[in-house]
Short mmCIF file of C-alpha atoms and ligand atoms in Angstrom, two decimals:
data_model
loop_
_atom_site.label_atom_id
_atom_site.label_comp_id
_atom_site.label_asym_id
_atom_site.label_seq_id
_atom_site.Cartn_x
_atom_site.Cartn_y
_atom_site.Cartn_z
CA MET L 253 -18.39 -3.87 11.85
CA GLU L 254 -21.16 -3.74 13.80
CA GLN L 255 -18.64 -3.85 17.36
CA GLN L 256 -19.57 -0.90 19.70
CA LEU L 257 -17.00 1.47 20.16
CA GLU L 258 -16.10 1.34 23.87
CA LEU L 259 -15.91 5.20 24.20
CA SER L 260 -17.69 6.80 26.95
CA PHE L 261 -19.66 10.36 25.92
CA ASP L 262 -17.59 12.57 28.32
CA GLU L 263 -14.54 11.09 26.85
CA MET L 264 -16.00 11.82 23.42
CA TRP L 265 -17.13 14.53 24.46
CA GLU L 266 -13.14 15.99 25.33
CA LYS L 267 -11.77 14.57 22.10
CA ILE L 268 -13.91 16.92 20.37
CA MET L 269 -12.65 19.97 22.41
CA ALA L 270 -9.64 19.12 22.07
CA CYS L 271 -10.25 18.49 17.84
CA ASP L 272 -8.77 15.32 17.88
CA PRO L 273 -7.97 13.71 14.77
CA THR L 274 -7.25 10.71 16.32
CA TYR L 275 -10.50 9.17 16.65
CA ASP L 276 -12.15 9.88 13.58
CA GLY L 277 -14.27 7.75 11.29
CA LEU L 278 -14.52 5.67 14.43
CA PHE L 279 -18.28 7.71 15.74
CA TYR L 280 -19.77 11.29 14.69
CA THR L 281 -20.67 13.74 16.70
CA ALA L 282 -23.81 14.94 15.66
CA VAL L 283 -25.52 18.60 17.06
CA LYS L 284 -29.57 18.45 17.82
CA THR L 285 -30.02 22.05 17.16
CA THR L 286 -28.41 22.44 13.93
CA LYS L 287 -29.34 19.30 12.19
CA ILE L 288 -25.68 18.71 11.22
CA PHE L 289 -22.88 16.51 11.87
CA CYS L 290 -19.17 16.02 12.03
CA ARG L 291 -15.51 14.43 12.18
CA PRO L 292 -14.30 14.63 16.56
CA SER L 293 -11.74 16.93 15.10
CA CYS L 294 -13.80 19.85 13.55
CA ARG L 295 -12.67 23.17 14.22
CA SER L 296 -16.43 24.33 13.96
CA ARG L 297 -17.94 26.29 16.63
CA LYS L 298 -17.95 23.28 19.72
CA PRO L 299 -22.06 23.27 20.69
CA LYS L 300 -23.45 22.79 24.00
CA LYS L 301 -23.07 19.75 25.83
CA GLU L 302 -27.05 18.72 26.17
CA ASN L 303 -26.92 19.58 22.54
CA VAL L 304 -24.79 16.60 21.26
CA ALA L 305 -26.06 13.09 20.31
CA PHE L 306 -23.14 10.54 18.87
CA TYR L 307 -23.47 8.07 16.55
CA PHE L 308 -21.34 5.26 15.25
CA GLY L 309 -22.06 4.98 11.72
CA ILE L 310 -22.31 7.32 8.77
CA ARG L 311 -25.61 5.67 8.33
CA GLN L 312 -27.19 5.61 11.21
CA VAL L 313 -26.62 9.68 11.58
CA GLU L 314 -28.47 10.78 8.34
CA GLN L 315 -30.44 7.96 8.79
CA ALA L 316 -31.64 10.37 11.82
CA GLY L 317 -32.00 13.11 10.12
CA PHE L 318 -28.33 15.00 9.94
CA ARG L 319 -26.38 16.67 7.32
CA ALA L 320 -22.26 16.12 7.21
CA CYS L 321 -20.57 19.49 7.97
CA LYS L 322 -19.54 21.59 4.45
CA ARG L 323 -16.27 22.16 6.88
CA CYS L 324 -14.53 18.85 8.06
CA GLN L 325 -16.78 16.56 5.23
CA PRO L 326 -17.52 13.48 7.44
CA GLU L 327 -18.66 11.70 4.13
CA VAL L 328 -16.07 11.61 2.50
CA GLU L 329 -13.46 9.05 3.21
CA HIS L 330 -10.08 10.56 2.41
CA SER L 331 -8.27 7.23 1.07
CA PRO L 332 -9.37 3.41 -0.30
CA HIS L 333 -8.04 2.13 2.13
CA THR L 334 -10.35 4.11 5.54
CA GLY L 335 -12.33 0.94 6.22
CA VAL L 336 -8.65 -0.85 7.55
CA ILE L 337 -7.67 1.83 9.39
CA THR L 338 -10.50 3.03 11.28
CA ASP L 339 -11.38 -0.91 11.58
CA THR L 340 -7.63 -1.45 13.28
CA ILE L 341 -7.70 1.70 15.32
CA GLN L 342 -11.11 0.53 16.65
CA PHE L 343 -9.70 -2.48 17.31
CA LEU L 344 -6.97 -0.48 19.38
CA VAL L 345 -9.09 1.19 21.17
CA ASN L 346 -11.40 -1.84 22.62
CA HIS L 347 -8.66 -3.66 23.49
CA TYR L 348 -5.83 -1.21 24.89
CA LYS L 349 -6.29 -3.39 28.25
CA GLN L 350 -4.60 -6.06 27.27
CA ARG L 351 -1.03 -7.06 25.70
CA LEU L 352 -1.53 -6.89 21.91
CA VAL L 353 1.12 -7.82 18.94
CA LEU L 354 1.30 -6.30 16.33
CA GLN L 355 0.39 -10.01 14.61
CA ASP L 356 -3.34 -9.88 17.22
CA ILE L 357 -4.35 -6.20 15.07
CA ALA L 358 -3.64 -7.81 12.02
CA ASP L 359 -5.83 -11.03 12.59
CA HIS L 360 -8.35 -8.93 13.29
CA VAL L 361 -8.84 -6.77 9.94
CA GLY L 362 -7.82 -9.63 8.01
CA VAL L 363 -4.51 -8.69 6.38
CA SER L 364 -0.91 -9.79 7.10
CA SER L 365 1.29 -7.48 9.65
CA PHE L 366 3.53 -6.67 7.22
CA HIS L 367 0.94 -5.31 4.69
CA LEU L 368 -0.50 -3.64 8.35
CA GLU L 369 2.17 -2.05 9.32
CA ARG L 370 3.33 -0.73 5.78
CA LEU L 371 -0.73 0.78 5.10
CA PHE L 372 -1.01 2.15 8.48
CA LYS L 373 2.08 4.30 8.01
CA GLN L 374 0.81 5.57 5.04
CA GLU L 375 -1.94 6.36 5.91
CA THR L 376 -1.67 7.87 9.14
CA ALA L 377 2.18 8.60 9.70
CA GLU L 378 1.85 6.52 12.34
CA THR L 379 2.61 2.14 13.74
CA PRO L 380 -0.29 0.60 15.27
CA ARG L 381 2.33 0.28 18.09
CA THR L 382 2.67 4.72 18.67
CA TYR L 383 -0.95 4.87 18.02
CA LEU L 384 -1.85 2.25 20.35
CA GLU L 385 0.09 4.52 23.01
CA LYS L 386 -1.83 7.48 22.19
CA ILE L 387 -5.05 5.64 22.92
CA ARG L 388 -3.66 4.47 26.11
CA ILE L 389 -2.17 7.62 27.11
CA ASP L 390 -5.78 9.38 26.44
CA LYS L 391 -7.31 7.06 28.51
CA ALA L 392 -4.80 7.49 30.93
CA SER L 393 -6.09 11.35 31.30
CA HIS L 394 -9.40 10.51 30.96
CA LEU L 395 -9.13 8.64 34.49
CA ILE L 396 -6.49 11.09 35.91
CA ILE L 397 -9.18 13.67 35.29
CA SER L 398 -12.45 11.32 36.26
CA THR L 399 -10.91 8.94 39.13
CA ASN L 400 -9.46 8.89 42.04
CA TRP L 401 -7.12 6.29 40.99
CA THR L 402 -3.50 5.81 41.90
CA ASN L 403 -0.82 6.49 38.88
CA LEU L 404 0.19 2.79 39.28
CA GLU L 405 -3.25 1.77 39.20
CA ILE L 406 -3.33 3.93 35.82
CA CYS L 407 -0.61 2.43 34.57
CA TYR L 408 -1.59 -0.94 34.76
CA GLU L 409 -5.52 -0.25 34.01
CA THR L 410 -4.29 0.82 30.52
CA GLY L 411 -2.02 -1.81 29.40
CA PHE L 412 1.32 -0.67 30.18
CA GLN L 413 3.79 -3.13 31.39
CA SER L 414 5.50 -0.99 33.72
CA PRO L 415 5.50 2.69 35.38
CA SER L 416 8.76 3.74 33.77
CA ASN L 417 6.84 3.12 30.22
CA PHE L 418 3.74 4.58 31.47
CA TYR L 419 5.89 7.66 32.58
CA LYS L 420 7.75 8.38 29.78
CA ALA L 421 4.83 8.01 26.89
CA PHE L 422 3.01 10.16 29.08
CA ARG L 423 5.49 12.83 29.40
CA ARG L 424 6.36 12.61 25.65
CA LEU L 425 2.37 12.95 24.37
CA LYS L 426 0.99 14.77 27.28
CA HIS L 427 4.41 17.01 27.64
CA CYS L 428 4.44 16.57 32.03
CA SER L 429 4.26 14.22 34.47
CA PRO L 430 0.73 12.62 35.23
CA ASN L 431 1.00 14.90 38.69
CA GLU L 432 1.39 18.01 36.98
CA TYR L 433 -1.11 16.84 34.88
CA ARG L 434 -4.03 15.96 37.77
CA THR L 435 -2.76 19.33 39.49
CA HIS L 436 -3.73 21.65 35.95
CA VAL L 437 -6.59 20.57 35.35
CA ARG L 438 -7.45 21.08 39.08
CA MET L 439 -6.78 24.58 38.91
CA GLU L 440 -8.74 25.23 35.61
CA SER L 441 -11.59 23.48 36.96
CA ARG L 442 -11.75 25.69 40.05
CA PRO L 443 -14.06 27.94 40.11
ZN1 ZN P 100 -17.24 19.78 11.18
#
């Protein structure tokens, strides 16, 4: 799995601040001051932004001289299927803009679509489709914070086929509308 993960530094930063487990296994947070590395979802005290470096592979982060965090144990694989699941999620993160059907994902990972759906559900309690929707809404939230794009532009940029699907998914995952989210973030960032 040499393919680079298409997430910016700021996006990865947002995810570690949220302790979001969605991206576990895709990248690691290395803290230059403590020489410890973590999963994105680790609930240990957050480092300062300038002390953080992100790595995409466990070998690379270990070779760079970092030790695994005792709390989140990023070096421990919880299941023999971790490879397939991580591969699937990475594919979703890198292709969220496209219209994807289960077969495309299964072809990429190299298993049957039936097997993938079942395995994914077993390991994450979600389907690849609902997981993709979460990744798209995370992208949308990031764009709301970091750009001046309209909701409609963001809707199509993040791979939604219609505004109504976008609004529905946004509300379900963020518990507010895109406009409410925008206002909320602006208010919070006000000095
Ligand atoms: Zn940790």
